[in-house]
Short mmCIF file of C-alpha atoms in Angstrom, two decimals:
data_model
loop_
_atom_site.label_atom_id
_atom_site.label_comp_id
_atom_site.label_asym_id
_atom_site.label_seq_id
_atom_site.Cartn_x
_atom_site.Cartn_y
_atom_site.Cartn_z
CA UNK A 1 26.13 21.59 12.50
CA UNK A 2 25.19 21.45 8.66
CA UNK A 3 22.69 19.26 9.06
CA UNK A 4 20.47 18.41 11.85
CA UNK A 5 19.99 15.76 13.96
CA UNK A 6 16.36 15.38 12.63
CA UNK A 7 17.39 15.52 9.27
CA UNK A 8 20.22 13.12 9.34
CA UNK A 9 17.62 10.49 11.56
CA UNK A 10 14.97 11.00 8.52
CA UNK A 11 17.53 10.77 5.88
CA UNK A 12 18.33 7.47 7.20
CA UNK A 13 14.84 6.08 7.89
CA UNK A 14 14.01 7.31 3.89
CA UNK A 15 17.35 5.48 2.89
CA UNK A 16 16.23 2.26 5.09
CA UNK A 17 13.06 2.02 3.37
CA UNK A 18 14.32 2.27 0.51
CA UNK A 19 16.41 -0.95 1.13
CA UNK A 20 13.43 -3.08 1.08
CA UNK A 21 12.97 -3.77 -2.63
CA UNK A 22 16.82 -4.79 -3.10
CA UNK A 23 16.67 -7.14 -0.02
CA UNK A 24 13.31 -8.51 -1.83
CA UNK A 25 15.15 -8.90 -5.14
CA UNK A 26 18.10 -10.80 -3.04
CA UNK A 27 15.92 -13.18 -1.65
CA UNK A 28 14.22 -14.05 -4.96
CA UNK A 29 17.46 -14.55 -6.61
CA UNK A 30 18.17 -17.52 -4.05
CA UNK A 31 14.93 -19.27 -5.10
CA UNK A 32 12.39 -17.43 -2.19
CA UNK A 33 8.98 -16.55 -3.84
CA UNK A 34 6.81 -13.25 -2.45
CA UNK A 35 4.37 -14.98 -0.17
CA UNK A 36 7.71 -16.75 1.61
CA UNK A 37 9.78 -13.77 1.58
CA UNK A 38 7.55 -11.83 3.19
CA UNK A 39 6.10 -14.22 5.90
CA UNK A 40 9.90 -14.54 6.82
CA UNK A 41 10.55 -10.74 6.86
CA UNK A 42 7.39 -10.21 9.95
CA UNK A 43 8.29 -13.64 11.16
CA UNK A 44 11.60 -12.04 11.90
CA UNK A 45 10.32 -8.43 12.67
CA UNK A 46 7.56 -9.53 15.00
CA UNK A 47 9.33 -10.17 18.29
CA UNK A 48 10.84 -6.48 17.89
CA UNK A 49 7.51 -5.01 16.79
CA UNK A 50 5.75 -6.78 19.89
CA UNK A 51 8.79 -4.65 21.80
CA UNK A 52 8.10 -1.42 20.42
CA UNK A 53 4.08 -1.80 21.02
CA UNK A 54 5.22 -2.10 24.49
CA UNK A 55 8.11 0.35 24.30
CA UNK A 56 5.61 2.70 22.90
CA UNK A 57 2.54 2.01 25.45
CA UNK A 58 4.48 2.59 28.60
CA UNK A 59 3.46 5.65 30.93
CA UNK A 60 0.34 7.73 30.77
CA UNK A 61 -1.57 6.54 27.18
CA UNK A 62 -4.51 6.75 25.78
CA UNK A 63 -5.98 3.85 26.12
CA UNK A 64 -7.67 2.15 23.38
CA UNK A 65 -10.96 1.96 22.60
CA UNK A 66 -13.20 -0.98 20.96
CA UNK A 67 -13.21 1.19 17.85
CA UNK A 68 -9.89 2.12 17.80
CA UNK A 69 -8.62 -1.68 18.21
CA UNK A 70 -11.38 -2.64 15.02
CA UNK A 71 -9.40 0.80 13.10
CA UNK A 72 -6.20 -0.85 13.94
CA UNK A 73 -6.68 -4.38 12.67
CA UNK A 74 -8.92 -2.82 9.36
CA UNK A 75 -6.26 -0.62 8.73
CA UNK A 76 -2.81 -2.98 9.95
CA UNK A 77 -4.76 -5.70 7.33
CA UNK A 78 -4.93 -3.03 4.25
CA UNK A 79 -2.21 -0.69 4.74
CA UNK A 80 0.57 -2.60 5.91
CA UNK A 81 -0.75 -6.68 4.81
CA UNK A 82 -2.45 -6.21 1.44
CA UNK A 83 0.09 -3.60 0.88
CA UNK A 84 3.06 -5.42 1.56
CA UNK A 85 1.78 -8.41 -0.30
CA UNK A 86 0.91 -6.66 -3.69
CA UNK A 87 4.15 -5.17 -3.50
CA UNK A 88 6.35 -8.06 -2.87
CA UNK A 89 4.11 -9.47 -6.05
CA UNK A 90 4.37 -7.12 -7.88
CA UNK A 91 8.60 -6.84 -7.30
CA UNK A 92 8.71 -10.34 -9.09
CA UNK A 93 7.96 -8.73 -12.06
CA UNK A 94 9.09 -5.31 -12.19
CA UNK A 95 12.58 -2.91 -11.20
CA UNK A 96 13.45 -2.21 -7.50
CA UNK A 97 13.56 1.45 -8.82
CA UNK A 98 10.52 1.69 -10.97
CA UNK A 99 8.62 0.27 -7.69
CA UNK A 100 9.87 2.89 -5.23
CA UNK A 101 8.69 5.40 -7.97
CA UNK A 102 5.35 3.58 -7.93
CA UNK A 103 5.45 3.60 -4.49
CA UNK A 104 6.10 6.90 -3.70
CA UNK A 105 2.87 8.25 -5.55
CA UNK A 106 0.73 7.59 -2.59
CA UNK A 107 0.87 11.12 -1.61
CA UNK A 108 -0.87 11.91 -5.13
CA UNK A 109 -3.78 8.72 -4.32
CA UNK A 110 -4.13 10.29 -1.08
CA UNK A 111 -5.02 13.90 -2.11
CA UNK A 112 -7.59 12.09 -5.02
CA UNK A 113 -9.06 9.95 -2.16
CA UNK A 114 -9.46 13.21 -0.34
CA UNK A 115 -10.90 15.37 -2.78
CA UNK A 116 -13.53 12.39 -3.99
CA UNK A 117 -14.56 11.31 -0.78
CA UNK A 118 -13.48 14.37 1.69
CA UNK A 119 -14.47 16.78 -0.62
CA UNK A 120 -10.89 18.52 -0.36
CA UNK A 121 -10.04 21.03 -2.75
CA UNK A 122 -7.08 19.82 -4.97
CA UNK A 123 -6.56 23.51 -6.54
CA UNK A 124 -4.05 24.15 -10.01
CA UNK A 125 -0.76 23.05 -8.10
CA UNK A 126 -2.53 20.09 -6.89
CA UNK A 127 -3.50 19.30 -10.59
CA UNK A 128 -0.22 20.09 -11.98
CA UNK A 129 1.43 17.97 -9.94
CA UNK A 130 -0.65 14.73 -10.43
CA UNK A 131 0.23 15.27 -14.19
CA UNK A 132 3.93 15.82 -13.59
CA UNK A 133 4.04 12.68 -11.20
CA UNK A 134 2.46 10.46 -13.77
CA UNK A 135 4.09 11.83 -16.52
CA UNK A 136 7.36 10.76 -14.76
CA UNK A 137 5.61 7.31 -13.67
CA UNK A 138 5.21 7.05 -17.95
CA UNK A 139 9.23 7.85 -18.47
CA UNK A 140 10.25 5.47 -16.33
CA UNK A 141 7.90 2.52 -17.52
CA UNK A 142 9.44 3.60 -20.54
CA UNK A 143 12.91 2.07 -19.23
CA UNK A 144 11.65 -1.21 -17.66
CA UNK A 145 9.79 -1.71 -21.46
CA UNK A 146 12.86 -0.86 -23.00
CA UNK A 147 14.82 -3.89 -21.11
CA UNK A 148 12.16 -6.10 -20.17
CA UNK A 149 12.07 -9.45 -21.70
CA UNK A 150 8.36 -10.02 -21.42
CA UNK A 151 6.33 -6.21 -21.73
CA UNK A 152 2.97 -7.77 -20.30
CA UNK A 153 5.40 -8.42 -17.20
CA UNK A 154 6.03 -4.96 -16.57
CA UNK A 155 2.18 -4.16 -16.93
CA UNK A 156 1.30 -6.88 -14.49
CA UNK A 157 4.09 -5.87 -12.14
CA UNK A 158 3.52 -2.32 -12.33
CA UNK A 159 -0.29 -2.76 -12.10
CA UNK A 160 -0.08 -4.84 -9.16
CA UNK A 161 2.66 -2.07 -6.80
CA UNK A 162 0.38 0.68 -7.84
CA UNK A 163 -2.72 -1.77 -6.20
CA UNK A 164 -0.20 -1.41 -3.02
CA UNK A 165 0.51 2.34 -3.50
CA UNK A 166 -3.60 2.57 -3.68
CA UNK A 167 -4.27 0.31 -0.82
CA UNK A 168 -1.28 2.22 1.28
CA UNK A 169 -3.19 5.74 0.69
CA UNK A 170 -6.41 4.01 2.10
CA UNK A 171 -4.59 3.14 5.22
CA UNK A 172 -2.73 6.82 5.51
CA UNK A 173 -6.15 8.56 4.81
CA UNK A 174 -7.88 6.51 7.67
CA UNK A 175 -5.46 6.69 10.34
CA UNK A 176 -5.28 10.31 10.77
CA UNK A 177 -7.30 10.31 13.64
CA UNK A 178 -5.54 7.22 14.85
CA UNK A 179 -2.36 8.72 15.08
CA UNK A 180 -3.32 11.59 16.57
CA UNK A 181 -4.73 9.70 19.17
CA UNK A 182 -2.39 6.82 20.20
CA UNK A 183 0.66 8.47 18.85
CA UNK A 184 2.29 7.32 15.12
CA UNK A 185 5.18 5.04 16.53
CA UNK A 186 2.67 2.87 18.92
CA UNK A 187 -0.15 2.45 16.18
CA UNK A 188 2.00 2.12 13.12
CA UNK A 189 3.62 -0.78 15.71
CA UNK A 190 0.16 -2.34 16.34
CA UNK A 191 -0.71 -1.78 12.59
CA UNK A 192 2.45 -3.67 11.87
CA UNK A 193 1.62 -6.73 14.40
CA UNK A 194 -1.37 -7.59 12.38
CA UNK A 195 0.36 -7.76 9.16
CA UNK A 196 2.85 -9.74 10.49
CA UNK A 197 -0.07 -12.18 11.81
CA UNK A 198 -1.81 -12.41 8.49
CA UNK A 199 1.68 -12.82 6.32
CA UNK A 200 2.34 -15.82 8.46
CA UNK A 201 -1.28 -17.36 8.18
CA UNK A 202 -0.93 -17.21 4.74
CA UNK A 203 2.23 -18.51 4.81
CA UNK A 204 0.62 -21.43 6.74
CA UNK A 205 -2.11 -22.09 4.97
CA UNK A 206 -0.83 -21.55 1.20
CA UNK A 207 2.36 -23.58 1.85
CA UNK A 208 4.32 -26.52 3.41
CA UNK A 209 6.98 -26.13 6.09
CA UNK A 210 9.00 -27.29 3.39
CA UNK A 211 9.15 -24.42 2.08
CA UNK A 212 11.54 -22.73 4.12
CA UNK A 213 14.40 -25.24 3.11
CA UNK A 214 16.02 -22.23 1.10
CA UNK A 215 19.40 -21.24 1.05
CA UNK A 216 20.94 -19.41 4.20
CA UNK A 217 20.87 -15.93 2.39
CA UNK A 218 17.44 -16.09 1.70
CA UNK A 219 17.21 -15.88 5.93
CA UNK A 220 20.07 -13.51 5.86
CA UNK A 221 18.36 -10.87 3.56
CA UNK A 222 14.94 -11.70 5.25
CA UNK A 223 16.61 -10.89 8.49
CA UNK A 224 18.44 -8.03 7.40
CA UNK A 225 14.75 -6.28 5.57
CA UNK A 226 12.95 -6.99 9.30
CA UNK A 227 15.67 -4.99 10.91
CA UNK A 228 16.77 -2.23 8.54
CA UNK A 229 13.56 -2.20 6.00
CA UNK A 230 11.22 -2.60 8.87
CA UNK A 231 11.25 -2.06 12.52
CA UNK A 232 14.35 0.44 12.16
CA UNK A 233 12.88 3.04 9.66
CA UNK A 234 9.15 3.03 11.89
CA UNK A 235 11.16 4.24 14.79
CA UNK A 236 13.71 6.64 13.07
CA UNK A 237 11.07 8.28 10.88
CA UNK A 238 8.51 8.80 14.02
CA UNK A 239 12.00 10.39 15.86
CA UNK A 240 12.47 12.30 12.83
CA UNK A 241 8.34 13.96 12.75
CA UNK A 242 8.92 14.61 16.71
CA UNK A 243 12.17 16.82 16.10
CA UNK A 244 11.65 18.76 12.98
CA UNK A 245 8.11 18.33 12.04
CA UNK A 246 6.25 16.16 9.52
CA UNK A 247 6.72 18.42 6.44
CA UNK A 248 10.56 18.72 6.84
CA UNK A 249 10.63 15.09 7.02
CA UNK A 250 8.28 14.63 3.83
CA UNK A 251 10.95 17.04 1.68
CA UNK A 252 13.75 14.56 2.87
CA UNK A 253 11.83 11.63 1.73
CA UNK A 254 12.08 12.66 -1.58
CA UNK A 255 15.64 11.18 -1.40
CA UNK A 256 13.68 7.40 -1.28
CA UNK A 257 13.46 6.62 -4.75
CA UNK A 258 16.67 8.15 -6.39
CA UNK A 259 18.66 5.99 -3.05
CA UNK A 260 16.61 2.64 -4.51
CA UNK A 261 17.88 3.51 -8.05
CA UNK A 262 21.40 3.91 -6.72
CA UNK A 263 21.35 0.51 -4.26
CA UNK A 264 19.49 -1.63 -7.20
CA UNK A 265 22.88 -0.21 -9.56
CA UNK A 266 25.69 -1.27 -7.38
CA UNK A 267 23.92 -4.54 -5.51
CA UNK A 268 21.66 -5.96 -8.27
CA UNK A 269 23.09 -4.35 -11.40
CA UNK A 270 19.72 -2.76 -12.71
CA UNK A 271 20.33 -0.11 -15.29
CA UNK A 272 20.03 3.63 -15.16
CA UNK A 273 19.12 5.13 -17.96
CA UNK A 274 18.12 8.64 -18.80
CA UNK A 275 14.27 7.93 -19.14
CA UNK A 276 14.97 6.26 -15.33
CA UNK A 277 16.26 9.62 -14.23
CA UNK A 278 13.59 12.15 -15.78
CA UNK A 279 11.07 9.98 -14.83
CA UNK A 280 12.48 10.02 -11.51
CA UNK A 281 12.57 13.88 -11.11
CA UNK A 282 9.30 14.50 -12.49
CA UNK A 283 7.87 12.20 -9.81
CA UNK A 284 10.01 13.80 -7.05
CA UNK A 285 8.84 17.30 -8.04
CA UNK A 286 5.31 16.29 -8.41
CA UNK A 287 5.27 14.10 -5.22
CA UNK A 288 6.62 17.52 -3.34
CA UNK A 289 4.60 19.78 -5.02
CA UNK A 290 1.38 18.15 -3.87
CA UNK A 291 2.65 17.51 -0.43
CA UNK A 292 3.75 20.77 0.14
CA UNK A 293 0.11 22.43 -0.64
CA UNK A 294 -1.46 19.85 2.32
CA UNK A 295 -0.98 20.32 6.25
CA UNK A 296 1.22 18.23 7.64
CA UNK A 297 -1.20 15.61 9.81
CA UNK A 298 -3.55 15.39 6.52
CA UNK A 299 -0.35 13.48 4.53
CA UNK A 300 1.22 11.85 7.87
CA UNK A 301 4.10 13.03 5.15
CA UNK A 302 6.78 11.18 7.37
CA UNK A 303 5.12 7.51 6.86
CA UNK A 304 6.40 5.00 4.20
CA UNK A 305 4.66 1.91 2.58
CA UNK A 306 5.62 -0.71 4.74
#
């Protein structure tokens, strides 16, 4: 075979993810705002993320301890909640492809975090990578500028996905442990549950049931980004780690952002330009670089922002 079957299962987890923004850019078209959007995306995702917790949990686990269930719901509330909510914020503003760019910096954030607080060398690669990353993050802004009707909304947009992309390298620097403990598929499930149970609080308490007298696509795309942006991707991308190895799967994730840039041209119409695309490969060649100089369970290289 030319490819293999871990390959072609991560290729199409990074391609899944990278769904999510056009679904989200769907659903605002048809009149949905963030906070709605994305209480209907876990209230449709929940029932299958309750299955795979129990998929997951079945047989000889470890079980969990007080500790671990306090990590889970610290870490399910900032990676996956108040990273998922600054994002679908921050998507009212801003590209579908300049926020999978955004996005996809969190393996830069995550080696900062680390050397501040973990004391973990970032070396001359590691440097020259954060400046090729951002230097790509600056071509690309570039593009959305260019276009943009209102500049301060790109600022505000931008600002607020790289507030996810910083809150999502929290969560991945925290749950290294976690995973290795309870295995990634069954915590990232559990980590999932309690974002979906905070999205729909809020959703409860900052709005009326009225609010969900939208127009049927707004439930079709909402549907659609639970089971293909969501609870598919988890389980193909965990697949993917067990059959060829985080790492692997982290160079095949690099295919994320240009496959937003490519869905957001043909479904929503958004531009490429040539400040899009160098931006784009700086980013990609920075993000690589700086994954390729950690070890594999320090990145958790296969995850995605959820």
């Amino acid at each position: 075979m030319l490819f293999s079957k871990g390959a072609v299962i991560a290729f199409t987890a990074a391609v899944c993810f990278s769904a999510k923004a056009i679904f989200v850019k769907l659903a605002y078209a048809h009149g949905a705002d963030a906070i709605t959007t994305l209480a209907l995306r876990m209230i449709f995702a929940l029932p299958m993320l309750v299955a795979a917790a129990i998929w997951s949990s079945r047989g000889k686990v470890t079980p969990l301890t007080r500790q671990d269930w306090r990590a889970v719901l610290v870490l399910g509330f900032v990676g996956y909640y108040l990273s998922s909510l600054l994002d679908f914020l921050g998507l009212a503003y801003i590209s579908a492809g300049l926020e999978r760019l955004i996005l996809f910096l969190y393996p830069t954030i995550v080696a900062l975090i680390s050397w501040i607080y973990l004391g973990k060398k970032i070396g001359p690669k590691g440097f020259v990578a954060l400046i090729l990353s951002y230097c790509g993050i600056a071509f690309a802004f570039a593009k959305d500028m260019q276009y943009a009707g209102n500049v301060d909304q790109v600022v505000i947009g931008g600002a607020l996905v790289f507030a996810c992309t910083i809150s999502y390298a929290v969560y991945i620097v925290g749950s290294g442990q976690m995973v290795g403990r309870v295995g990634a598929l069954r915590f990232s499930a559990y980590a999932t549950i309690v974002a979906a149970t905070c999205c729909v609080l809020q959703f409860l308490l900052t709005r009326p049931l009225s609010a969900l007298d939208l127009p049927w696509p707004v439930f079709a795309y909402t549907f659609a980004m639970a089971v293909i942006s969501t609870v598919l991707p988890v389980y193909l991308m965990s697949r993917a780690i067990q059959l060829i190895g985080a790492m692997r799967v982290s160079i095949i994730n690099a295919v994320g952002p240009v496959s937003t840039i490519a869905l957001a041209y043909l479904f929503i119409g958004e531009l490429i330009t040539w400040s899009q695309i160098v931006g784009a490969g700086l980013v990609l060649a920075g993000v690589l670089l700086i994954s390729a100089k950690e070890k594999p369970s320090q990145t958790r290289a296969g995850a995605q922002p959820a």
